[in-house]
Amino acid sequence: MGRKKIHLEYLLNATSRNILWEAISTPTGLEGWFADKVLSDDRHVTFCWGKTERREAMIVAMRTYSFIRFHWLDSEKEREYFELKMTNNELTNDFVLEITDFAAEDEVDDTCELWESEVETLRRTCGF
């Protein structure tokens, strides 16, 4: 079965680029909404959920106050990644969180629902 690239956008009522950047790019920030525990050693990042689930990723690209792109180390597809990107809506001065991810064709809906849930947690945690 094929894989599909997913691109999602979420308007956040956030006017602080520092708070949003911290939430998507630091271990402490990611622990607030994405994973239970995040360990980072420069570009190598370990994400932990619950007591047993963990996945390791490499930060493959990053531009401060713009985006961070991770590649799962257990992924068979070398060119796949997940990316968290922040852009500013100049009209409202709010930020948009753009998420790019990949999923098997039969898992696209589940992946979108998972991201929706994660972003709702981000909104609650950061007050967006």
PDB file of C-alpha atoms in Angstrom, residues 39-118:
ATOM      1  CA  LEU A  39      14.945  13.595  25.401  1.00  0.00           C
ATOM      2  CA  SER A  40      17.277  15.487  23.111  1.00  0.00           C
ATOM      3  CA  ASP A  41      20.977  15.204  22.392  1.00  0.00           C
ATOM      4  CA  ASP A  42      21.678  17.925  19.842  1.00  0.00           C
ATOM      5  CA  ARG A  43      19.946  16.570  16.697  1.00  0.00           C
ATOM      6  CA  HIS A  44      18.907  13.158  18.066  1.00  0.00           C
ATOM      7  CA  VAL A  45      15.510  13.194  19.803  1.00  0.00           C
ATOM      8  CA  THR A  46      13.697  10.424  21.694  1.00  0.00           C
ATOM      9  CA  PHE A  47       9.925  10.738  22.126  1.00  0.00           C
ATOM     10  CA  CYS A  48       8.259   8.648  24.853  1.00  0.00           C
ATOM     11  CA  TRP A  49       4.562   7.916  25.402  1.00  0.00           C
ATOM     12  CA  GLY A  50       3.391   6.016  28.459  1.00  0.00           C
ATOM     13  CA  LYS A  51       5.809   3.558  30.021  1.00  0.00           C
ATOM     14  CA  THR A  52       6.764   1.534  26.968  1.00  0.00           C
ATOM     15  CA  GLU A  53       6.245   3.370  23.678  1.00  0.00           C
ATOM     16  CA  ARG A  54       9.194   5.324  22.331  1.00  0.00           C
ATOM     17  CA  ARG A  55      10.387   6.486  18.946  1.00  0.00           C
ATOM     18  CA  GLU A  56      13.630   8.105  17.945  1.00  0.00           C
ATOM     19  CA  ALA A  57      14.049  10.839  15.378  1.00  0.00           C
ATOM     20  CA  MET A  58      16.719  13.081  13.954  1.00  0.00           C
ATOM     21  CA  ILE A  59      16.256  16.786  13.408  1.00  0.00           C
ATOM     22  CA  VAL A  60      17.067  17.009   9.698  1.00  0.00           C
ATOM     23  CA  ALA A  61      16.345  20.703   9.180  1.00  0.00           C
ATOM     24  CA  MET A  62      15.486  23.697  11.293  1.00  0.00           C
ATOM     25  CA  ARG A  63      15.146  27.439  10.894  1.00  0.00           C
ATOM     26  CA  THR A  64      14.597  29.331  14.144  1.00  0.00           C
ATOM     27  CA  TYR A  65      11.120  30.867  14.428  1.00  0.00           C
ATOM     28  CA  SER A  66      10.115  29.144  11.206  1.00  0.00           C
ATOM     29  CA  PHE A  67      10.144  25.323  11.180  1.00  0.00           C
ATOM     30  CA  ILE A  68      11.608  22.127  12.566  1.00  0.00           C
ATOM     31  CA  ARG A  69      11.695  18.893  10.550  1.00  0.00           C
ATOM     32  CA  PHE A  70      12.170  15.437  12.061  1.00  0.00           C
ATOM     33  CA  HIS A  71      12.891  12.083  10.407  1.00  0.00           C
ATOM     34  CA  TRP A  72      11.825   8.957  12.295  1.00  0.00           C
ATOM     35  CA  LEU A  73      14.817   6.629  12.543  1.00  0.00           C
ATOM     36  CA  ASP A  74      12.582   3.540  12.217  1.00  0.00           C
ATOM     37  CA  SER A  75      11.051   4.788   8.959  1.00  0.00           C
ATOM     38  CA  GLU A  76      11.792   2.724   5.883  1.00  0.00           C
ATOM     39  CA  LYS A  77      11.275   5.782   3.687  1.00  0.00           C
ATOM     40  CA  GLU A  78      14.389   7.921   3.777  1.00  0.00           C
ATOM     41  CA  ARG A  79      12.631  10.981   2.342  1.00  0.00           C
ATOM     42  CA  GLU A  80       9.698  10.996   4.768  1.00  0.00           C
ATOM     43  CA  TYR A  81       9.566  13.385   7.696  1.00  0.00           C
ATOM     44  CA  PHE A  82       7.226  15.273   9.930  1.00  0.00           C
ATOM     45  CA  GLU A  83       7.513  19.010  10.088  1.00  0.00           C
ATOM     46  CA  LEU A  84       6.129  21.659  12.402  1.00  0.00           C
ATOM     47  CA  LYS A  85       6.118  25.076  10.762  1.00  0.00           C
ATOM     48  CA  MET A  86       4.893  28.384  12.105  1.00  0.00           C
ATOM     49  CA  THR A  87       3.798  31.215   9.856  1.00  0.00           C
ATOM     50  CA  ASN A  88       2.328  34.575  10.769  1.00  0.00           C
ATOM     51  CA  ASN A  89      -0.987  35.817   9.402  1.00  0.00           C
ATOM     52  CA  GLU A  90      -0.123  39.456   8.753  1.00  0.00           C
ATOM     53  CA  LEU A  91      -3.773  40.512   8.732  1.00  0.00           C
ATOM     54  CA  THR A  92      -4.643  39.211  12.210  1.00  0.00           C
ATOM     55  CA  ASN A  93      -1.088  38.850  13.582  1.00  0.00           C
ATOM     56  CA  ASP A  94      -2.039  35.313  14.696  1.00  0.00           C
ATOM     57  CA  PHE A  95       0.143  32.340  13.954  1.00  0.00           C
ATOM     58  CA  VAL A  96      -0.661  29.353  11.801  1.00  0.00           C
ATOM     59  CA  LEU A  97       0.834  25.986  12.678  1.00  0.00           C
ATOM     60  CA  GLU A  98       1.448  23.942   9.544  1.00  0.00           C
ATOM     61  CA  ILE A  99       2.061  20.233  10.005  1.00  0.00           C
ATOM     62  CA  THR A 100       3.436  17.990   7.292  1.00  0.00           C
ATOM     63  CA  ASP A 101       3.471  14.241   7.863  1.00  0.00           C
ATOM     64  CA  PHE A 102       3.264  10.979   5.930  1.00  0.00           C
ATOM     65  CA  ALA A 103       0.959   8.008   6.453  1.00  0.00           C
ATOM     66  CA  ALA A 104      -0.143   4.821   4.762  1.00  0.00           C
ATOM     67  CA  GLU A 105      -3.172   5.482   2.555  1.00  0.00           C
ATOM     68  CA  ASP A 106      -5.464   3.548   4.899  1.00  0.00           C
ATOM     69  CA  GLU A 107      -4.170   5.477   7.938  1.00  0.00           C
ATOM     70  CA  VAL A 108      -4.533   9.053   6.663  1.00  0.00           C
ATOM     71  CA  ASP A 109      -7.791   9.737   8.530  1.00  0.00           C
ATOM     72  CA  ASP A 110      -6.401   8.330  11.784  1.00  0.00           C
ATOM     73  CA  THR A 111      -3.223  10.378  11.407  1.00  0.00           C
ATOM     74  CA  CYS A 112      -5.230  13.567  10.793  1.00  0.00           C
ATOM     75  CA  GLU A 113      -7.390  12.840  13.859  1.00  0.00           C
ATOM     76  CA  LEU A 114      -4.268  12.265  15.953  1.00  0.00           C
ATOM     77  CA  TRP A 115      -2.786  15.612  14.877  1.00  0.00           C
ATOM     78  CA  GLU A 116      -6.123  17.328  15.548  1.00  0.00           C
ATOM     79  CA  SER A 117      -6.086  15.940  19.085  1.00  0.00           C
ATOM     80  CA  GLU A 118      -2.448  16.941  19.624  1.00  0.00           C
TER      81      GLU A 118
END
